Coordinates of N, CA and C in Angstrom, one line a residue:
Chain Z
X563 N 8.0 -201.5 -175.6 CA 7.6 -202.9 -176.0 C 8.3 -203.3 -177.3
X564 N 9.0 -205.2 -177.4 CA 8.9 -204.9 -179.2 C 8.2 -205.1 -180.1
X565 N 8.8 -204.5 -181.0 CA 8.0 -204.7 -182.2 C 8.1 -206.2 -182.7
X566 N 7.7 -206.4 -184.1 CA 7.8 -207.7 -184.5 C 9.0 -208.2 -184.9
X567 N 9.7 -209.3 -184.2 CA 11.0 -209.6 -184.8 C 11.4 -210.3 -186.1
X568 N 12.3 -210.5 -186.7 CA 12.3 -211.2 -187.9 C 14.0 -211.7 -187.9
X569 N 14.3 -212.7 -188.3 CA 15.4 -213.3 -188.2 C 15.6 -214.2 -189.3
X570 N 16.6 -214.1 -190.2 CA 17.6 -213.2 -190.1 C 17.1 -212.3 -190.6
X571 N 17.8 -210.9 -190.8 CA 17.5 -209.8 -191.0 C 17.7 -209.7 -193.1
X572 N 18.7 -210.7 -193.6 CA 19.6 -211.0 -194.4 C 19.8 -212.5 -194.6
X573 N 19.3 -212.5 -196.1 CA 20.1 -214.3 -196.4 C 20.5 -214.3 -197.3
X574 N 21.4 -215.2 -198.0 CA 21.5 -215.4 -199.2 C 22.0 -216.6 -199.5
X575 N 20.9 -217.8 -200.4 CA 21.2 -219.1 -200.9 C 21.1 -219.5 -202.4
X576 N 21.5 -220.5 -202.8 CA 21.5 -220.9 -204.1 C 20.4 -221.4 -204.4
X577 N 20.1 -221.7 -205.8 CA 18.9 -222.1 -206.2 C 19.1 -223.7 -205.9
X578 N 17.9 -224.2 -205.7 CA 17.5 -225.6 -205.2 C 17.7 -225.8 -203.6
X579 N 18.2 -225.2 -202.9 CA 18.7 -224.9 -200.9 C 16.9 -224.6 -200.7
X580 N 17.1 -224.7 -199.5 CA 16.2 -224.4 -198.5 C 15.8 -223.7 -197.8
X581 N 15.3 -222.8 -196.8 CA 15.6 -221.9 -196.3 C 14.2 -221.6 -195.5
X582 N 15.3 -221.0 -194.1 CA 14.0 -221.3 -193.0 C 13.6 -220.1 -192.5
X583 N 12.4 -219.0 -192.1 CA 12.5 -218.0 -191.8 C 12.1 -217.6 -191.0
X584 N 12.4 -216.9 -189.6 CA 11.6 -217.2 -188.4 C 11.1 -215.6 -187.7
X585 N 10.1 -216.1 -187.3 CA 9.4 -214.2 -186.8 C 8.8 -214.8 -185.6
X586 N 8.7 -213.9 -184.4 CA 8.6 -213.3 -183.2 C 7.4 -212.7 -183.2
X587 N 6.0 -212.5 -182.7 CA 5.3 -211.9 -182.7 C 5.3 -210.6 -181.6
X588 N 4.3 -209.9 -181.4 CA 4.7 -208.9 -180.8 C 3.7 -209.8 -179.3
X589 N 4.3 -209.5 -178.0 CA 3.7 -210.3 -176.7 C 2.4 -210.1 -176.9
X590 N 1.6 -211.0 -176.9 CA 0.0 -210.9 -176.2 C -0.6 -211.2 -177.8
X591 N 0.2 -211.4 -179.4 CA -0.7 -211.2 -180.1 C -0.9 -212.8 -180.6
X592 N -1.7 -213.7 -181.2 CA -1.9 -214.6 -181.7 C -2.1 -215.5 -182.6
X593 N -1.5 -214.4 -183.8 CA -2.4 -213.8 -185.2 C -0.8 -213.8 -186.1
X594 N -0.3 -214.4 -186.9 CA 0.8 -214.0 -187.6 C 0.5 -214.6 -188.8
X595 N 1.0 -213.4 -190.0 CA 1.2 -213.6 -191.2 C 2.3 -213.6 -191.7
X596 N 2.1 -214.2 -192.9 CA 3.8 -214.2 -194.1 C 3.2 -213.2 -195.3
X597 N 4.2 -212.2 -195.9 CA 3.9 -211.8 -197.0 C 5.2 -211.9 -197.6
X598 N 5.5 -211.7 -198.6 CA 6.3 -212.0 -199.9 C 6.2 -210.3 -200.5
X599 N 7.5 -209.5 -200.5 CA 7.2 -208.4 -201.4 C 8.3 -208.6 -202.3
X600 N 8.0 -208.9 -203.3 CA 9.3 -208.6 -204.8 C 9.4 -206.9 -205.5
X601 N 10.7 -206.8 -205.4 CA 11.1 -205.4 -205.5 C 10.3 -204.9 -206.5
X602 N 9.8 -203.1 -205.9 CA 8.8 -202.8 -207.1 C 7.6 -203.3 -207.0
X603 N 7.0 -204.0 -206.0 CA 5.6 -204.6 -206.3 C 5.3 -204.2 -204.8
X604 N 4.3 -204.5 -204.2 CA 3.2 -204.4 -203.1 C 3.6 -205.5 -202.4
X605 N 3.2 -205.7 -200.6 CA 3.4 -207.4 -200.3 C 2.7 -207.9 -201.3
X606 N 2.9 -209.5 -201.1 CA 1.7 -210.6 -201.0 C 1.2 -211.5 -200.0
X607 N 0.1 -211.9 -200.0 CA -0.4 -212.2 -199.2 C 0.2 -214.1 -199.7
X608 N 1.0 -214.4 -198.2 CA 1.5 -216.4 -198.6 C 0.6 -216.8 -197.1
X609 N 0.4 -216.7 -196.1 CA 0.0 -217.4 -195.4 C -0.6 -216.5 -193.7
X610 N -1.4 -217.2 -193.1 CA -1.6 -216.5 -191.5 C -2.1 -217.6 -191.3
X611 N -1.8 -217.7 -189.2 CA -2.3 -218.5 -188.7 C -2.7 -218.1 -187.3
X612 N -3.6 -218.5 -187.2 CA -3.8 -218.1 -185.8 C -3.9 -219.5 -184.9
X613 N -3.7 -218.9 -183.7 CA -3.9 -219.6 -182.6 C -3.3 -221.2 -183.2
X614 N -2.3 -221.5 -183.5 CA -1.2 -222.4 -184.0 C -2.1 -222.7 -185.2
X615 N -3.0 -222.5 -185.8 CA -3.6 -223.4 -187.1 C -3.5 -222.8 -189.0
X616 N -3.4 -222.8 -189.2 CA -3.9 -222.1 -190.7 C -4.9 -221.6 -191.1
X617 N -5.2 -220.6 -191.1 CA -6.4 -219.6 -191.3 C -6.3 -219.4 -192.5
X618 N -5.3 -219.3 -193.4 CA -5.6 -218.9 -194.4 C -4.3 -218.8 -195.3
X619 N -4.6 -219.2 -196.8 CA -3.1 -219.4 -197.7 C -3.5 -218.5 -198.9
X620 N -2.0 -218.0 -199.0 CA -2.3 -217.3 -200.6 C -1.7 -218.0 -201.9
X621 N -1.8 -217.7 -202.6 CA -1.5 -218.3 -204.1 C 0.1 -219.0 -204.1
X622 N 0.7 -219.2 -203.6 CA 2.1 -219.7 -203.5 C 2.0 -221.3 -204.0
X623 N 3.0 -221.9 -204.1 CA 3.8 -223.5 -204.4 C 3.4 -224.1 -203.3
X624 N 3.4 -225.6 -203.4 CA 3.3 -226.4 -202.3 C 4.7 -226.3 -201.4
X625 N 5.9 -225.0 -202.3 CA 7.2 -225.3 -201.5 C 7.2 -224.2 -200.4
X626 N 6.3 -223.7 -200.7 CA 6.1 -222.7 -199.2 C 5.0 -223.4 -197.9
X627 N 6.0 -223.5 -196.9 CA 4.8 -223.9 -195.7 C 5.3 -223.6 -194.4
X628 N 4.6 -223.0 -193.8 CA 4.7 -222.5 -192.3 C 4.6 -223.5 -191.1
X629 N 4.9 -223.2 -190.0 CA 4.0 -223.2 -188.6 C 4.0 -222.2 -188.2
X630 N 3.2 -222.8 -186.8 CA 3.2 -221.6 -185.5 C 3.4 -222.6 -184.3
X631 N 4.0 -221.9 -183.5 CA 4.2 -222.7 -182.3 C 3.5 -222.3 -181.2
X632 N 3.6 -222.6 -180.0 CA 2.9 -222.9 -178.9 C 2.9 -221.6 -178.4
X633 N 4.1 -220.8 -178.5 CA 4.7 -219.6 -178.0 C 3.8 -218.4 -179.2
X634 N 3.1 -218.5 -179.7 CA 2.7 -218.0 -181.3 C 3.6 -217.5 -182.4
X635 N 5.2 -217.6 -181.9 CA 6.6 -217.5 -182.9 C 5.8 -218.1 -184.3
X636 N 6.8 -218.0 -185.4 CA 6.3 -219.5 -186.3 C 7.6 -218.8 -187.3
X637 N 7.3 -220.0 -188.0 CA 8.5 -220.1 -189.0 C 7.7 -220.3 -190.6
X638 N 8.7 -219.7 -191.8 CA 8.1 -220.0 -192.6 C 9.7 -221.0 -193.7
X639 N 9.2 -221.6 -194.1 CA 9.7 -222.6 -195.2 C 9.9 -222.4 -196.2
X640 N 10.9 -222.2 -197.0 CA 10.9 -222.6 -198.9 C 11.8 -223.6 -199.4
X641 N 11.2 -224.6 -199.8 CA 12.2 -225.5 -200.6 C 12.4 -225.2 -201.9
X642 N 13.3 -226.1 -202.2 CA 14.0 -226.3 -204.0 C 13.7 -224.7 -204.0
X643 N 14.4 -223.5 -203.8 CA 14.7 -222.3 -203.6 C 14.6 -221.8 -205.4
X644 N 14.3 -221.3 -206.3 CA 14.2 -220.6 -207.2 C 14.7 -218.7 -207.5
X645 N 15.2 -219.1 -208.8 CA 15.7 -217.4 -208.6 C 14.5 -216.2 -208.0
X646 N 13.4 -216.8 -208.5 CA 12.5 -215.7 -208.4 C 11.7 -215.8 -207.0
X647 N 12.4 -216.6 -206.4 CA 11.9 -216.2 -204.5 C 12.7 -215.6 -204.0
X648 N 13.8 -214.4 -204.7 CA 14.2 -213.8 -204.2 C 13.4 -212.5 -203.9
X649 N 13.1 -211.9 -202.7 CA 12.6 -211.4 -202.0 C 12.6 -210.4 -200.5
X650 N 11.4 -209.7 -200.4 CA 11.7 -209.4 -199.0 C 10.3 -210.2 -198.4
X651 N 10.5 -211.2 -197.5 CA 9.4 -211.8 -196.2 C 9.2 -210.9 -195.6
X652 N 7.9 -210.4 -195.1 CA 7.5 -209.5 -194.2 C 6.3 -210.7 -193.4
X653 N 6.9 -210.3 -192.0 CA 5.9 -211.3 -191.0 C 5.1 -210.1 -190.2
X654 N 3.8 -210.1 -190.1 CA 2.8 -209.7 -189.2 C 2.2 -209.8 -188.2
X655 N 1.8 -209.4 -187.2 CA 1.3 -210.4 -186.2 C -0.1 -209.0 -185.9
X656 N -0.7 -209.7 -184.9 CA -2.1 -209.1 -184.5 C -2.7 -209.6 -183.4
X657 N -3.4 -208.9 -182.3 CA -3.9 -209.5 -181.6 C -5.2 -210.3 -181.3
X658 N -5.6 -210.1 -182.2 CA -6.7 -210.9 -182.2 C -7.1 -212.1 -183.2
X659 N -8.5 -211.8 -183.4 CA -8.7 -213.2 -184.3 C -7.9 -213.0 -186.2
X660 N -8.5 -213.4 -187.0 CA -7.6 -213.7 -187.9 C -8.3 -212.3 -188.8
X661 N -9.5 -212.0 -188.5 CA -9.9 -210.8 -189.2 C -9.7 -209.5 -188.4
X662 N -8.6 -209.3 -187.5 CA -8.4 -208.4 -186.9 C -7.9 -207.1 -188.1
X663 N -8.3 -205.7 -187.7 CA -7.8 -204.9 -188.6 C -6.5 -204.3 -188.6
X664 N -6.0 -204.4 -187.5 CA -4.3 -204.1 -187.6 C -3.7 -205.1 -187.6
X665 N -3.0 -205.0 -188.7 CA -1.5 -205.7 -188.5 C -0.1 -204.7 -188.0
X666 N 0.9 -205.5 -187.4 CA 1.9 -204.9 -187.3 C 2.6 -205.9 -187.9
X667 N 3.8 -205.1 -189.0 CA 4.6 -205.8 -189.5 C 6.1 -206.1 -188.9
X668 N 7.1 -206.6 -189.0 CA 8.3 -206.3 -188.9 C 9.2 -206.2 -189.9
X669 N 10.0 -205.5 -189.9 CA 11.0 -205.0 -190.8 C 11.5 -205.9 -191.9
X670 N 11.6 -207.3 -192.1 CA 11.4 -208.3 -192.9 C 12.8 -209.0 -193.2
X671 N 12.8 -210.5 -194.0 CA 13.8 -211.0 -193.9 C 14.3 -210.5 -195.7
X672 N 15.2 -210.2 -196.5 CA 16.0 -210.0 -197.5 C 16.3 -211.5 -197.3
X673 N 15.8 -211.7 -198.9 CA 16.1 -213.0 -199.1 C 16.7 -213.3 -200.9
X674 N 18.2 -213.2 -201.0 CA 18.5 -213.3 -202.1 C 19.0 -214.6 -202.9
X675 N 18.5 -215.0 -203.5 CA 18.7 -216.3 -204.6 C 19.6 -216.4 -205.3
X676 N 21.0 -217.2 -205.1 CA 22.0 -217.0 -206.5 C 21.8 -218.5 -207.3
Chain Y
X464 N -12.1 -209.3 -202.7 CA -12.0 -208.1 -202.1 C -11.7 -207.0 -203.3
X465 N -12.5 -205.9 -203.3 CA -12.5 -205.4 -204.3 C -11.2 -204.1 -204.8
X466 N -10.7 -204.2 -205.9 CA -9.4 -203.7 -206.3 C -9.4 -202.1 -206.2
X467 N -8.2 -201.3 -205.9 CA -8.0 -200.1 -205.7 C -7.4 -199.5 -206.8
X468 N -7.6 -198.6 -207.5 CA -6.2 -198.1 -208.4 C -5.8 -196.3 -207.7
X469 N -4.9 -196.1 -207.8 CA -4.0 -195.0 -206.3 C -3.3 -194.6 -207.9
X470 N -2.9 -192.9 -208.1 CA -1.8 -192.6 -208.7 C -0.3 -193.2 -208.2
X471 N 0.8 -193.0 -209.4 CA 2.0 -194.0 -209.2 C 3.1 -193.6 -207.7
X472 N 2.8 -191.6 -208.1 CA 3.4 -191.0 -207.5 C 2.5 -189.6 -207.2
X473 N 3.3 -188.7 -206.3 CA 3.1 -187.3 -205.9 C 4.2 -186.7 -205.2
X474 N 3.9 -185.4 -205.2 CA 4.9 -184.5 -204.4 C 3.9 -183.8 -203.7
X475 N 4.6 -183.1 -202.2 CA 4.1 -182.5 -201.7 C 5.1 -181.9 -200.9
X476 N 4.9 -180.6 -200.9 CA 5.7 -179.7 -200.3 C 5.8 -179.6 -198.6
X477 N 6.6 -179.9 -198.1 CA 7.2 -179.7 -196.5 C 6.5 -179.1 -195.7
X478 N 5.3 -179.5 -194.5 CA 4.7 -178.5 -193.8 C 3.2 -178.3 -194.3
X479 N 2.9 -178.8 -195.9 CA 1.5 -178.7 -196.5 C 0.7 -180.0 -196.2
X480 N -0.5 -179.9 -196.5 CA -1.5 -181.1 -196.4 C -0.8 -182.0 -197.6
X481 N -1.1 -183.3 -197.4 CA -0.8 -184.4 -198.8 C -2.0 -184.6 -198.4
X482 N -2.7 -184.7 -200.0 CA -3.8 -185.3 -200.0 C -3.7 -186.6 -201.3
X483 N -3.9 -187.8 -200.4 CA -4.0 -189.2 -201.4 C -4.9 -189.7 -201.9
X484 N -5.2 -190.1 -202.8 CA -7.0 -190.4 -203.6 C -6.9 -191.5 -203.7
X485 N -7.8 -192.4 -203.6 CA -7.7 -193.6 -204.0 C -9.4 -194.0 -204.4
X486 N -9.3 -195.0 -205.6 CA -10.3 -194.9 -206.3 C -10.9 -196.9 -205.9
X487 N -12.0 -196.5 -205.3 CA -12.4 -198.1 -205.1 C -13.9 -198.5 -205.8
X488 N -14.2 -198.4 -206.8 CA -15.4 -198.0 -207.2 C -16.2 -199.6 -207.2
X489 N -15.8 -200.5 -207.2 CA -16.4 -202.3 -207.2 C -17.0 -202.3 -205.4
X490 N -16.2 -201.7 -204.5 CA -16.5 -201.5 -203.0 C -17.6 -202.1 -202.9
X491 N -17.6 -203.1 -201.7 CA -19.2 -203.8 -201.5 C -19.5 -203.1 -199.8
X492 N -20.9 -203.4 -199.7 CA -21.4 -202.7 -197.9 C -20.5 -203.3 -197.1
X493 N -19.7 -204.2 -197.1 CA -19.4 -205.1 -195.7 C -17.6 -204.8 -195.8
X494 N -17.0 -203.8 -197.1 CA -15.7 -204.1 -197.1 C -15.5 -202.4 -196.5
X495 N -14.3 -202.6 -195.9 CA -13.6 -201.3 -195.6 C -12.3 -201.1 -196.2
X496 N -11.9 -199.7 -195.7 CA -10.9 -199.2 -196.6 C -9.9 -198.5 -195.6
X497 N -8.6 -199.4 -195.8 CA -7.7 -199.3 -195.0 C -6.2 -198.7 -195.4
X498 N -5.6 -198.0 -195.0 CA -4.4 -197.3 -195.5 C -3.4 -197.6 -194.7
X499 N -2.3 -198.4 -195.5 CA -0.7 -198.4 -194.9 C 0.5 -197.7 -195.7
X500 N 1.2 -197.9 -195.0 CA 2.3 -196.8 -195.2 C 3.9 -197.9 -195.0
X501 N 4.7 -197.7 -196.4 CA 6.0 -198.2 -195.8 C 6.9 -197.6 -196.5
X502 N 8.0 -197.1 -195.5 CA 8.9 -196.6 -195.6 C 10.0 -196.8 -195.9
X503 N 10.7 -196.4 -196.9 CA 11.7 -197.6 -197.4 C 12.8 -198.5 -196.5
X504 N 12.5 -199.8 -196.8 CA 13.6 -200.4 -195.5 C 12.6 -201.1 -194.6
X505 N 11.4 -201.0 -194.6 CA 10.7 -201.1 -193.5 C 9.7 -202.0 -194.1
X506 N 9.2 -202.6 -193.0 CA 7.5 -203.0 -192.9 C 6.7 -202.3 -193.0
X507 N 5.8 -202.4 -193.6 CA 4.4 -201.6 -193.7 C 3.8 -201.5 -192.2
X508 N 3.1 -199.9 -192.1 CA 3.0 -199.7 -191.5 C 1.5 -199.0 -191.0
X509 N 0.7 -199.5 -190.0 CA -0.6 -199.1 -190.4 C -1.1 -197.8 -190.1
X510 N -1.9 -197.1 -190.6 CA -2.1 -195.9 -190.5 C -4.0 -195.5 -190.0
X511 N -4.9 -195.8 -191.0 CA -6.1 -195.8 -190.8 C -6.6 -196.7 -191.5
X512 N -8.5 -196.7 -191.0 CA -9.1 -197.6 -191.8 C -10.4 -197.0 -191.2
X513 N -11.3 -197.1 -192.3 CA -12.8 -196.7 -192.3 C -13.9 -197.2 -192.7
X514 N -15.1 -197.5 -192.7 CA -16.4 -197.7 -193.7 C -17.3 -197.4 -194.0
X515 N -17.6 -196.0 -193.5 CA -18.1 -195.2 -194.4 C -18.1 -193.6 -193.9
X516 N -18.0 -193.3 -192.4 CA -17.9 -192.2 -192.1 C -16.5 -191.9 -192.2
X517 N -16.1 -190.6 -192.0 CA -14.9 -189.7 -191.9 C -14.7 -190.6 -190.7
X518 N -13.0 -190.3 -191.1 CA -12.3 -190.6 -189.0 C -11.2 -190.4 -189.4
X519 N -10.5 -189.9 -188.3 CA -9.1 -189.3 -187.9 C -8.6 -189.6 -186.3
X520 N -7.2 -189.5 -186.9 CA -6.5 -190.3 -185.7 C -5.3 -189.2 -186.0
X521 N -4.2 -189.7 -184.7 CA -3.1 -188.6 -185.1 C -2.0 -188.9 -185.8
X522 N -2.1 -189.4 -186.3 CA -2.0 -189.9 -188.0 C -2.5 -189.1 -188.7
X523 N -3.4 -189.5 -189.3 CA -4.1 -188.9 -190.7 C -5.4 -188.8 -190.4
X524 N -6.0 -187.8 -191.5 CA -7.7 -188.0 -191.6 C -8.2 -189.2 -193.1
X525 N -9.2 -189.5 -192.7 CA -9.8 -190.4 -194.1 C -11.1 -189.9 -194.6
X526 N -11.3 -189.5 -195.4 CA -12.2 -188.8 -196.4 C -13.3 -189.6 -196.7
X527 N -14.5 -190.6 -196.9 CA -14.7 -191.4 -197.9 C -15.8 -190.6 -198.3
X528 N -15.8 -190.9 -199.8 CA -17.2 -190.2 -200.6 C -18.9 -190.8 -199.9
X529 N -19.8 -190.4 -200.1 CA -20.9 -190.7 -199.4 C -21.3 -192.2 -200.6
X530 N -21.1 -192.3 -201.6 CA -20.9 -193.4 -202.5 C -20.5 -194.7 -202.3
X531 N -18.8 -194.2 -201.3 CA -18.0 -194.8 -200.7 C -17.2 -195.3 -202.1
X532 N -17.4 -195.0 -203.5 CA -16.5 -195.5 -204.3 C -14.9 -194.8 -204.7
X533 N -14.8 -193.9 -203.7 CA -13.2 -193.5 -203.6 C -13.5 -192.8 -202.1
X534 N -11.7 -192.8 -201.9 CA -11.7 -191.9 -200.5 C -10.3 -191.1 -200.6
X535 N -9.8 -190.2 -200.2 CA -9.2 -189.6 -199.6 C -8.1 -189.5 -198.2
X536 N -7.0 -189.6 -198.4 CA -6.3 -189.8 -197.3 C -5.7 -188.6 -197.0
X537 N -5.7 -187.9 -195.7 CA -5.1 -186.8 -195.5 C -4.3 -186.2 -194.4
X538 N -2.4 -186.1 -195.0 CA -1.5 -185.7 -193.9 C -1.8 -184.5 -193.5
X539 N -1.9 -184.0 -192.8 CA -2.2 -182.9 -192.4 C -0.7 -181.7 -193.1
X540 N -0.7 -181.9 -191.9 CA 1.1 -181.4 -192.5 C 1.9 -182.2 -192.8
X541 N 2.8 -182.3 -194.1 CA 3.5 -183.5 -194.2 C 5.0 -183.2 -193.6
X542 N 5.6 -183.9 -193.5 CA 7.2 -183.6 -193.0 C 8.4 -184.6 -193.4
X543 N 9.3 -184.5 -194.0 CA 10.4 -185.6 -194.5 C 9.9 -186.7 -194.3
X544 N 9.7 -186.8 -193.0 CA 9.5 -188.5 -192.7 C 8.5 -189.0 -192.8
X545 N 7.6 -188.5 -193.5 CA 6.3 -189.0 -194.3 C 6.2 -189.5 -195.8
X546 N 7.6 -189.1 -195.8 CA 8.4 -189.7 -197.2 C 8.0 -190.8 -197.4
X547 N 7.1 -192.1 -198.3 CA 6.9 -193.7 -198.2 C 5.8 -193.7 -199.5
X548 N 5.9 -195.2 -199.5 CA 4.9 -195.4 -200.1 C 3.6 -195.9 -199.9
X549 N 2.6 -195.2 -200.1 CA 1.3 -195.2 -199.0 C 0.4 -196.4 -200.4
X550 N -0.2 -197.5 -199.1 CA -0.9 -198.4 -199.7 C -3.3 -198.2 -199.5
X551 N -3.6 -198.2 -200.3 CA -5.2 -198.2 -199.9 C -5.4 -199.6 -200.4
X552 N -5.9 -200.0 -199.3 CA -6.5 -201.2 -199.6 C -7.8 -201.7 -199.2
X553 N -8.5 -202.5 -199.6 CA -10.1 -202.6 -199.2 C -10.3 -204.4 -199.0
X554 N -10.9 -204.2 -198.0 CA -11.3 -205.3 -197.2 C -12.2 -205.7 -196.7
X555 N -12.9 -207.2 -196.5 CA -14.1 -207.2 -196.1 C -14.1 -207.9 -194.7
X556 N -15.0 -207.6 -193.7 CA -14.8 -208.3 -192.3 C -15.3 -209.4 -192.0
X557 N -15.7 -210.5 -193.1 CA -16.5 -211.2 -192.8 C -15.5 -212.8 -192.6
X558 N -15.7 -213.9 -192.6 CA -14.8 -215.2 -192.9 C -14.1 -214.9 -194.2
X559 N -12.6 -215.4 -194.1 CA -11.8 -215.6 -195.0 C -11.2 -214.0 -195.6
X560 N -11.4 -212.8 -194.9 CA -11.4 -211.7 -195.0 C -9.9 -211.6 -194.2
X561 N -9.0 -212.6 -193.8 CA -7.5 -212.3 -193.4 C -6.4 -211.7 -194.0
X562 N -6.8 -211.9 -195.1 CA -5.2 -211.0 -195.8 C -5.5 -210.1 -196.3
X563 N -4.3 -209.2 -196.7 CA -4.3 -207.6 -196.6 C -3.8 -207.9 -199.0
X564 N -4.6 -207.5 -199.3 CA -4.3 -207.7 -201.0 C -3.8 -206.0 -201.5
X565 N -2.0 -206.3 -201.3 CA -1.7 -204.9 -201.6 C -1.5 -204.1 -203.3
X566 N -1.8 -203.2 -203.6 CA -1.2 -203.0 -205.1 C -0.2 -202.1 -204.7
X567 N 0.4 -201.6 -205.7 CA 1.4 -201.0 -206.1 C 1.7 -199.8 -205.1
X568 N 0.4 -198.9 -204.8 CA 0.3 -197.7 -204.1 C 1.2 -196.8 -204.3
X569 N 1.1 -195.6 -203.9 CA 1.4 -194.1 -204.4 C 2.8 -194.3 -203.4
X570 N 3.7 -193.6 -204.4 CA 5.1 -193.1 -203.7 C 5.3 -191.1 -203.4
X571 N 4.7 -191.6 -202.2 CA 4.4 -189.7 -201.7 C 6.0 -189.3 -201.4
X572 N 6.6 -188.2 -202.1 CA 8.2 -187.0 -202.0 C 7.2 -186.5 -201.4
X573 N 7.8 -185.9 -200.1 CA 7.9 -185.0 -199.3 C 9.2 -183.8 -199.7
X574 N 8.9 -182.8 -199.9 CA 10.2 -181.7 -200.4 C 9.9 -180.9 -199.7
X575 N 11.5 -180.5 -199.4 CA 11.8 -179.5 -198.4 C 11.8 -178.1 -199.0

């Protein structure tokens, strides 16, 4: 079966760009998160949604914002791009409700800021 | 959700138990204590989770004190590919208990 997809694998944009980042959940699950890991640190926790809605946000800008779509895919957002959102996105997904205890992650998007 | 502090690092020799401590001492009744694992290059990866009894999977075992304010995580045998940086983190199951609040966690060498 797969795992969690994450696309692109690799980016790299200028500061003030936009940038769009899209994950795949694993079939049957309903439950996806965004985390943010900056080199050297632990994830963080930016957003999950279940069942297309927002369940829940972490400490980020108003320039981070997600969906989820119908399919439970979702995309996550950053505007006016900043050096220091350079990063690795890690998306999660899970099958159940939003306090489920597994997550599965996927291998994450590299997201470099020039 | 209450904060963990994990040593920065360890070694553990090829074939031996790794044993990982993690110290949760603020721990409330309703939070558990979950352990991931990511390997460089990778997503984090889940391993176990407990709340107050022992439990093992084929994975690892989980230790928790009868206190519950630290626990113990344990590879049995470790092997190269156990090489990562292991996260403890504590969580509560109740509303608004969705995200996973990671710190820094232990960077377990595996040596051959």
């Amino acid at each position: 079966d797969a795992g969690v997809t994450q696309s692109p694998t690799h980016l790299i944009k200028t500061r003030g760009q936009q940038v769009t980042l899209r994950c795949s959940p694993i079939s049957g699950h309903k439950s996806v998160s965004w985390y943010q890991q900056v080199l050297g640190q632990g994830p963080q926790f930016i957003f999950q949604y279940y069942e297309k809605e927002e369940r829940g946000r972490g400490n980020f800008p108003d320039r981070f914002s997600a969906r989820q779509f119908p399919n439970y895919s979702s995309e996550l957002n950053v505007n006016a791009l900043l050096l220091g959102d350079s990063a690795l996105y890690l998306c999660a997904s899970s099958p159940m409700g939003p306090t489920n205890e597994k997550l599965f992650f996927g291998s994450g998007t590299q997201l470099s800021v020039l | 959700d209450a904060k963990t502090t994990q040593p920065t690092s360890m070694d553990c020799a090829e074939g031996r138990a790794a044993n990982l401590p993690c110290n949760h001492s603020t721990i409330s009744g309703n939070e558990y204590v979950y352990w991931y694992r990511q390997i460089h290059s990778q997503g984090p990866q889940y391993i176990i989770h407990g709340l107050k009894n022992n439990e093992t999977n084929e994975m690892a075992s989980l230790i928790i004190t009868e206190d519950r304010k630290s626990s113990t995580l344990i590879l049995p045998h470790a092997t190269l590919r156990d090489t990562a940086v292991y996260y403890c983190i504590v969580r509560g199951s109740g509303a608004g208990s969705y995200q996973l609040t990671f710190g820094k966690g232990t960077k377990l060498s595996v040596i051959p």
